[in-house]
mmCIF file of C-alpha atoms in Angstrom:
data_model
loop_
_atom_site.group_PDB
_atom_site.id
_atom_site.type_symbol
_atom_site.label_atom_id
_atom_site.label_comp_id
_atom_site.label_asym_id
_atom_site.label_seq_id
_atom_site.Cartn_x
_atom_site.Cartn_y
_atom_site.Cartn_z
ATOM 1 C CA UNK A 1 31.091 4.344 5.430
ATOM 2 C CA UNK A 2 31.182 4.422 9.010
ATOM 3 C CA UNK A 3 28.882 7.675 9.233
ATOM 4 C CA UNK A 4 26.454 6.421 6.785
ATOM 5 C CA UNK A 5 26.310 3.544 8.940
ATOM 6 C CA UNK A 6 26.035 5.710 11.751
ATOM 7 C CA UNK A 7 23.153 7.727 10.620
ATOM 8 C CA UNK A 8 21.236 4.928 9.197
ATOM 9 C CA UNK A 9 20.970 3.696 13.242
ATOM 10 C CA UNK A 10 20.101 7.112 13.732
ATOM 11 C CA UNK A 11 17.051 7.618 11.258
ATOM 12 C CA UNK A 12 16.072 3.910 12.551
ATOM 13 C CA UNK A 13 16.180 4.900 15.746
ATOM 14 C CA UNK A 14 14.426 8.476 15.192
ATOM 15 C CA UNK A 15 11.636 6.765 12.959
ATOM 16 C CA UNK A 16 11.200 3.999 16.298
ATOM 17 C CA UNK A 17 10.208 6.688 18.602
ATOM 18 C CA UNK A 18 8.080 8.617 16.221
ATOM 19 C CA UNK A 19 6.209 5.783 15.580
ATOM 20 C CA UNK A 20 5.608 5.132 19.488
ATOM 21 C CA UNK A 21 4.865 9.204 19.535
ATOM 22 C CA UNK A 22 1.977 8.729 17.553
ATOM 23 C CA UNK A 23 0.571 5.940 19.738
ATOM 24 C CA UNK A 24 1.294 7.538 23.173
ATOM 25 C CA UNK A 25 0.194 11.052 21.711
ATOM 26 C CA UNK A 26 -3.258 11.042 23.973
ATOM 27 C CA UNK A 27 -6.608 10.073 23.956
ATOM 28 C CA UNK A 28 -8.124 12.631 21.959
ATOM 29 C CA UNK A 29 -8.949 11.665 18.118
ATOM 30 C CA UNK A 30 -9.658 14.119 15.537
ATOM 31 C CA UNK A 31 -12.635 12.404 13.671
ATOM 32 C CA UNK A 32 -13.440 14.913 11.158
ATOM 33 C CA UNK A 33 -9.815 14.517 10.306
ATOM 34 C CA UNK A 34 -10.159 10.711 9.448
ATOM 35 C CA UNK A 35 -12.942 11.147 7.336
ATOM 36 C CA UNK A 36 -11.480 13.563 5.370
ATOM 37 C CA UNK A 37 -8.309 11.093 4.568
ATOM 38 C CA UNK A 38 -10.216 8.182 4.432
ATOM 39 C CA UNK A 39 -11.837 10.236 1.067
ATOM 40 C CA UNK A 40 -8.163 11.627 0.170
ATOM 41 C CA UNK A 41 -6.632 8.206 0.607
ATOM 42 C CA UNK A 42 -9.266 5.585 -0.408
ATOM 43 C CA UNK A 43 -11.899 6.909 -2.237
ATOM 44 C CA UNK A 44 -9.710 8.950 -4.896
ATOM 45 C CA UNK A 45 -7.812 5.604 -5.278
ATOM 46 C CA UNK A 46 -10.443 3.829 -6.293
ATOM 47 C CA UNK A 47 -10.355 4.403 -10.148
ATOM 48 C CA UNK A 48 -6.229 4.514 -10.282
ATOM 49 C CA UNK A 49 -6.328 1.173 -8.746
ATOM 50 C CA UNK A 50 -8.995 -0.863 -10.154
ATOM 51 C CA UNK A 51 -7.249 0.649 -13.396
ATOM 52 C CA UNK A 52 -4.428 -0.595 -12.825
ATOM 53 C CA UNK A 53 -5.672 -3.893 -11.229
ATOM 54 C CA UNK A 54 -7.606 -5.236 -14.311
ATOM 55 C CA UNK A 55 -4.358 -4.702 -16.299
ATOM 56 C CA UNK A 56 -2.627 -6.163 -14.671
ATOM 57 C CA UNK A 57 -4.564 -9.293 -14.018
ATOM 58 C CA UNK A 58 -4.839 -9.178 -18.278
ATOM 59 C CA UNK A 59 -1.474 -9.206 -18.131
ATOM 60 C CA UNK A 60 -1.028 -12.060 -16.419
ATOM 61 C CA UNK A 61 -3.241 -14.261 -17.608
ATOM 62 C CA UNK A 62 -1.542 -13.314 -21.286
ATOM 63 C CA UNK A 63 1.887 -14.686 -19.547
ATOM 64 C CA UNK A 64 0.398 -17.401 -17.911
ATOM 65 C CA UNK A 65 -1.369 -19.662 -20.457
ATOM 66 C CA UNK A 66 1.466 -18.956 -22.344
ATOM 67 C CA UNK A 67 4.009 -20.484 -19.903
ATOM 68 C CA UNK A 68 1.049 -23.328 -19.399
ATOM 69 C CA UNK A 69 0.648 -23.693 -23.081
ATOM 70 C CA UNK A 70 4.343 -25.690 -22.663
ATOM 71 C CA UNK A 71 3.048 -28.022 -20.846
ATOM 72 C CA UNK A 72 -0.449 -28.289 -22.448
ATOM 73 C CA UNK A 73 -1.703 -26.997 -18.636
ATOM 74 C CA UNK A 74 -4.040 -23.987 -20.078
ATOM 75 C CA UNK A 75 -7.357 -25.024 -17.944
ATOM 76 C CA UNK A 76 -4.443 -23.947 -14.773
ATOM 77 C CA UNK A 77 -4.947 -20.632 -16.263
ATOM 78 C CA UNK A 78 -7.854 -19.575 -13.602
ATOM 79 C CA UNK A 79 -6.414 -21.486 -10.720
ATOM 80 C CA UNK A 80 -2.869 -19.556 -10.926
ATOM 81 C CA UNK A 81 -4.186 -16.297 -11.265
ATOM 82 C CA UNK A 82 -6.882 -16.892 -8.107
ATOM 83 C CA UNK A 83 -4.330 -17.877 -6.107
ATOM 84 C CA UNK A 84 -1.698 -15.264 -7.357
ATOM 85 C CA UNK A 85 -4.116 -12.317 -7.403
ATOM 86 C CA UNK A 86 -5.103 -12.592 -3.856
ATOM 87 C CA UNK A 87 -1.559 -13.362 -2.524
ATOM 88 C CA UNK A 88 0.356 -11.134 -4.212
ATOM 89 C CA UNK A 89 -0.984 -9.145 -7.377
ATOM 90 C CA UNK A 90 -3.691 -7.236 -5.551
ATOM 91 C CA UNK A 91 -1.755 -6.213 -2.679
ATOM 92 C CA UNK A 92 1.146 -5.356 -4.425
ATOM 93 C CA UNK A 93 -0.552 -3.190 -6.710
ATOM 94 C CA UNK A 94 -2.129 -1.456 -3.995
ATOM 95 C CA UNK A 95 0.880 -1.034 -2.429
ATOM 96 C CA UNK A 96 2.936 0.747 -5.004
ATOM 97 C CA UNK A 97 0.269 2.697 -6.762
ATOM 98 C CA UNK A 98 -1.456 4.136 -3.926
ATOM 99 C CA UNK A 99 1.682 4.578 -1.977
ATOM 100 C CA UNK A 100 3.327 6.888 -4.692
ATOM 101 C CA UNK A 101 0.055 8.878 -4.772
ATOM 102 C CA UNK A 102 -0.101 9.031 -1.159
ATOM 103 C CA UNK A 103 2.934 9.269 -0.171
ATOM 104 C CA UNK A 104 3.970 12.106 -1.725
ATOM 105 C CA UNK A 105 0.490 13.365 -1.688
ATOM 106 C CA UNK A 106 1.105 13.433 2.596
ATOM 107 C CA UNK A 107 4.607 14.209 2.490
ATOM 108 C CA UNK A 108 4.288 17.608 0.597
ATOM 109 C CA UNK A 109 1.527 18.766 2.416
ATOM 110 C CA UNK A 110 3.394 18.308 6.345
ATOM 111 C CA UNK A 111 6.441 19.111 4.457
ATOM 112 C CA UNK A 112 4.899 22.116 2.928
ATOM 113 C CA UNK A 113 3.263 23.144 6.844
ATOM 114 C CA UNK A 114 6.953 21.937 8.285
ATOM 115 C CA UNK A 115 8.912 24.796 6.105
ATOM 116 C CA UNK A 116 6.463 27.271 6.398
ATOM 117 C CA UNK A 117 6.469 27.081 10.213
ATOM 118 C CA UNK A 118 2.858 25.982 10.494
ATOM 119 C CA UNK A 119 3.730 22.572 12.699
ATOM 120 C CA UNK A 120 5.321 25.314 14.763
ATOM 121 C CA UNK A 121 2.283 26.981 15.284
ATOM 122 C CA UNK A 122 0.143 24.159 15.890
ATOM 123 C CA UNK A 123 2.633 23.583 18.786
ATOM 124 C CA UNK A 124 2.401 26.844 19.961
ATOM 125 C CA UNK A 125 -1.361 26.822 20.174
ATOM 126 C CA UNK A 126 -1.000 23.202 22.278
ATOM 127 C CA UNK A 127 -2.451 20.850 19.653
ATOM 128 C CA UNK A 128 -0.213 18.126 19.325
ATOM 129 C CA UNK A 129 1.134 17.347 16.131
ATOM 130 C CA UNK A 130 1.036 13.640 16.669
ATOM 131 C CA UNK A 131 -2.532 13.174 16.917
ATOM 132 C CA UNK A 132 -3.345 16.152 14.553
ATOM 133 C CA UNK A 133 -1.259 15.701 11.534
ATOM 134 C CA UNK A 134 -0.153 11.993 11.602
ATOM 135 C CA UNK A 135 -2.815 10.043 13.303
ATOM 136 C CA UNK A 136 -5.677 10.537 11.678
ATOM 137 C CA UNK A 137 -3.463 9.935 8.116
ATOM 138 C CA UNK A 138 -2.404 6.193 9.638
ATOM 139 C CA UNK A 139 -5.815 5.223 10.685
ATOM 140 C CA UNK A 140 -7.724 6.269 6.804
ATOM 141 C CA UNK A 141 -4.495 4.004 5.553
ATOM 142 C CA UNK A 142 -5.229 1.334 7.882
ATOM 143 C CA UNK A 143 -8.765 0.967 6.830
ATOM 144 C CA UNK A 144 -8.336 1.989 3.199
ATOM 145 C CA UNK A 145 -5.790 0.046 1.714
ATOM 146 C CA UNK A 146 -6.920 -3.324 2.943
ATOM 147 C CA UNK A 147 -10.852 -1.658 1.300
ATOM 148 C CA UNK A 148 -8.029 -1.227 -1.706
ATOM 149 C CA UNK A 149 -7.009 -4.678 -1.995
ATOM 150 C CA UNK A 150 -10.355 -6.121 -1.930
ATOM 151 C CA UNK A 151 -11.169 -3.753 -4.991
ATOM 152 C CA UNK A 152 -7.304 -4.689 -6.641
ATOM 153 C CA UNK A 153 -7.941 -9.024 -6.809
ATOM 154 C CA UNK A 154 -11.314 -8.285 -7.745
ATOM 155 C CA UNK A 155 -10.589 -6.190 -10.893
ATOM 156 C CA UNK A 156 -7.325 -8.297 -11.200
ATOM 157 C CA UNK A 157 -9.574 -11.191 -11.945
ATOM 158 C CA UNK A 158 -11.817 -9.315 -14.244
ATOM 159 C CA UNK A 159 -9.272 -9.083 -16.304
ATOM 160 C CA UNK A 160 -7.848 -12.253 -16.126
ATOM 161 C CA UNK A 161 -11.202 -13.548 -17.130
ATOM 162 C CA UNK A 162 -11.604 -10.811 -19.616
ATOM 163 C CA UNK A 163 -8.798 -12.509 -21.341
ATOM 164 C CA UNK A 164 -9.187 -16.564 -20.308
ATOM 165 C CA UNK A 165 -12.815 -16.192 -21.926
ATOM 166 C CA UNK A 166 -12.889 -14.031 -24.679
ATOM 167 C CA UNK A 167 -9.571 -14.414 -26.302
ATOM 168 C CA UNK A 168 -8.779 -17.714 -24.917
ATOM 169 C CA UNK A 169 -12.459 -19.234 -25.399
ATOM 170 C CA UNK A 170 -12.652 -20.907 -21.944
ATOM 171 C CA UNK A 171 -16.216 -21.485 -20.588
ATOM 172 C CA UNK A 172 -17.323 -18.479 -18.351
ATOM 173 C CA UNK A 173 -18.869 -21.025 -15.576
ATOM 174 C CA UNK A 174 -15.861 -23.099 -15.590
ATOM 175 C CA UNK A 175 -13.743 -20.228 -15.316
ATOM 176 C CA UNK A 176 -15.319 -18.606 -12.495
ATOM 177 C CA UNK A 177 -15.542 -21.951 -10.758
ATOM 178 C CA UNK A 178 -11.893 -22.364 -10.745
ATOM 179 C CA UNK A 179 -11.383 -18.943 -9.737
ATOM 180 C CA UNK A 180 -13.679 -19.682 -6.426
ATOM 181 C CA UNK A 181 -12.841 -23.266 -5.921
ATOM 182 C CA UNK A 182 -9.227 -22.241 -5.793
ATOM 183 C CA UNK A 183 -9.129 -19.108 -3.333
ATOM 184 C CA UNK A 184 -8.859 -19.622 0.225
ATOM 185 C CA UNK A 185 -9.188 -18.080 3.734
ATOM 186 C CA UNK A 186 -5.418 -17.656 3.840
ATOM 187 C CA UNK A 187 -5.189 -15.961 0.082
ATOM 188 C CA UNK A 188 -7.772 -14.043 1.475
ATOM 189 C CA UNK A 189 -5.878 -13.277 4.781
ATOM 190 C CA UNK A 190 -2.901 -13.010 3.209
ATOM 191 C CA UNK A 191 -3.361 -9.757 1.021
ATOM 192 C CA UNK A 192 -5.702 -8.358 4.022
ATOM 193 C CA UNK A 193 -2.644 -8.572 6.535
ATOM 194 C CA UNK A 194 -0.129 -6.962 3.514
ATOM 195 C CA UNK A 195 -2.372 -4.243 2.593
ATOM 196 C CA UNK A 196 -2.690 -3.239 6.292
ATOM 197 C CA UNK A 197 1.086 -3.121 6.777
ATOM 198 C CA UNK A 198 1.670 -1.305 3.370
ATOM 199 C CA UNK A 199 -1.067 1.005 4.691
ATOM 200 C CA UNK A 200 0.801 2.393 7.936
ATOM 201 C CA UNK A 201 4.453 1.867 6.090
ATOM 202 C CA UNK A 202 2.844 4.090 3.931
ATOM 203 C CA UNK A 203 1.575 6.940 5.989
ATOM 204 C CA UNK A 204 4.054 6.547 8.831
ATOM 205 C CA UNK A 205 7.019 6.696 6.863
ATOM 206 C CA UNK A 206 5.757 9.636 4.695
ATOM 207 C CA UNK A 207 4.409 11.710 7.564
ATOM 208 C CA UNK A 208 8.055 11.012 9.446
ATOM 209 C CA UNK A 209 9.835 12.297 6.057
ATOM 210 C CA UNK A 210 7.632 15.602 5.699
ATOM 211 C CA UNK A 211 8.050 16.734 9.810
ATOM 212 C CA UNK A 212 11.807 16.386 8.803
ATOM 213 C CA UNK A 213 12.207 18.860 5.740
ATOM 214 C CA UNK A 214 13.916 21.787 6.001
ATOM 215 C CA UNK A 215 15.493 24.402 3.670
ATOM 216 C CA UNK A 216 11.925 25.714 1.672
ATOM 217 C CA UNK A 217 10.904 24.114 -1.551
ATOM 218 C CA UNK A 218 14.019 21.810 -1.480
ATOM 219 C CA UNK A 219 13.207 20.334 1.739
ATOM 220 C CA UNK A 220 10.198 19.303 0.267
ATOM 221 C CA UNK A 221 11.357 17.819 -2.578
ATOM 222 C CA UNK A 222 13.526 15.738 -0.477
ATOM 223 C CA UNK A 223 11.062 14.716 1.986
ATOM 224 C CA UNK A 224 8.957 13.282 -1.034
ATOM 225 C CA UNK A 225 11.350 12.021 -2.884
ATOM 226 C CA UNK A 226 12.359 9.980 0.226
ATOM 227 C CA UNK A 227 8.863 9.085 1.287
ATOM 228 C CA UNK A 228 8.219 7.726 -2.201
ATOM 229 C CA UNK A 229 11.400 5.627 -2.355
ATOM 230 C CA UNK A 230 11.135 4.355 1.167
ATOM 231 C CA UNK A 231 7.552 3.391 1.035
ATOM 232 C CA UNK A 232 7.856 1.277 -2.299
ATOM 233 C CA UNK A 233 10.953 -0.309 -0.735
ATOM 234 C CA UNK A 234 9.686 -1.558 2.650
ATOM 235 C CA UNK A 235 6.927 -2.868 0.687
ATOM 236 C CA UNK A 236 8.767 -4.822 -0.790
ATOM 237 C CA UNK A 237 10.489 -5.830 2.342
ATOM 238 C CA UNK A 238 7.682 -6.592 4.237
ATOM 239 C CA UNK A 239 5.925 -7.994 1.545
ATOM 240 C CA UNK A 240 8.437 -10.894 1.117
ATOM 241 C CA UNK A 241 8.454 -11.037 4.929
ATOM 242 C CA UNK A 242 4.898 -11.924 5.293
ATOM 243 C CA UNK A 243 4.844 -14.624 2.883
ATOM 244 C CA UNK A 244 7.675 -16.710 4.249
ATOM 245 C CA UNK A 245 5.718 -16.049 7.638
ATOM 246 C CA UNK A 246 2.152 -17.151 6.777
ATOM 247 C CA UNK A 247 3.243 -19.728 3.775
ATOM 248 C CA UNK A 248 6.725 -21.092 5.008
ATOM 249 C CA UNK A 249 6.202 -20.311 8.739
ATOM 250 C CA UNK A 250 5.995 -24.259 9.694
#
């Protein structure tokens, strides 16, 4: 117990100062590099998540008018999902189905450079790894998943109103009304600000996992396995933690 404890402090404290590495790692930016995963991390994510978005958002509008229907509240139908969409569905989606692409998409590549001693030859040749490998991989995330979320509430609410007008027969105006009336600059801020954290949780943690693995094909394995898990749980995390900040803050 006491070494698990121990090395928990120890990967905390590891993952602290390769996150400042990256920052301090120099001046020089490798823009060919962004643009290349700003295509490998947002634009082939485009389809999985607004996929997976407008199910969702089908999905909940099946589970909200039928919780409504209770109370004879169905017209709320549009208002909860606005409101739910942009705070939490869209993000959230985002979050875990791009980060289990991603992440292990990021972590078996390093990994697979780690194990095969090309990070050591990158070193050798005086490029540093920091702003090489792992910076330009936090900056696409940074401006792709928040690009993500937009797409995510928007198809989220297509099928919401997929479902609230066609099986449900409410009016299409008066739906999308609602939908509008009801969303507001700090929905709208509030999956924006999640997205960009679940963006460099994300990359950073995956990128931190991969220059870590060791021991040929099994190191990799483990360094994506562990990416994977520890990206979908400190978005969860952080998620909670930045709705009691902007909604309960006061």
């Amino acid at each position: 117990m006491y070494n698990h404890i121990k090395n928990t402090i120890k990967i905390l404290g590891d993952f602290t100062l390769f996150n400042l590495n990256i920052f301090l790692s120099g001046r020089k930016m490798y823009f060919l590099e962004i643009i290349k995963q700003l295509f490998l991390i947002g634009y082939y994510s485009m389809p999985i998540v607004a996929f997976s978005a407008v199910f969702m958002g089908a999905m909940l509008a099946l589970h909200t008018y039928t919780g409504l229907d209770l109370f004879q509240s169905q017209t709320m139908v549009a208002q909860i999902l606005a409101k739910s969409i942009t705070r939490e569905i869209g993000p959230v989606v985002v979050g875990i189905v791009v980060a289990g692409r991603v992440a292990s998409t990021i972590a078996a590549e390093i990994g697979t450079m780690r194990v095969t001693e090309q990070v050591d030859l990158l070193r050798s040749l005086s490029i540093n790894v920091h702003a090489y490998l792992v910076l330009p991989k936090i900056i696409a995330a940074l401006i792709s998943f928040p690009v993500l979320e937009i797409i995510s509430a928007l198809f989220g609410m297509l099928g919401g109103y997929l479902i609230g007008t066609y099986k449900f027969a409410f009016s299409k105006m008066l739906y999308i009304s609602d939908t509008l009336t009801f969303i507001t600059y700090a929905d709208l801020m509030s999956g924006m600000t999640k997205a960009f954290f679940f963006g460099f949780i994300t990359a950073s943690v995956s990128c931190f996992n991969a220059l870590r693995a060791t021991h040929g094909a099994k190191g990799v394995g483990i360094a994506v396995t562990n990416s994977v898990v520890a990206s979908f749980v400190l978005i969860l995390l952080s998620n909670y933690l930045i709705t009691l900040a902007i909604f309960h803050g006061k």
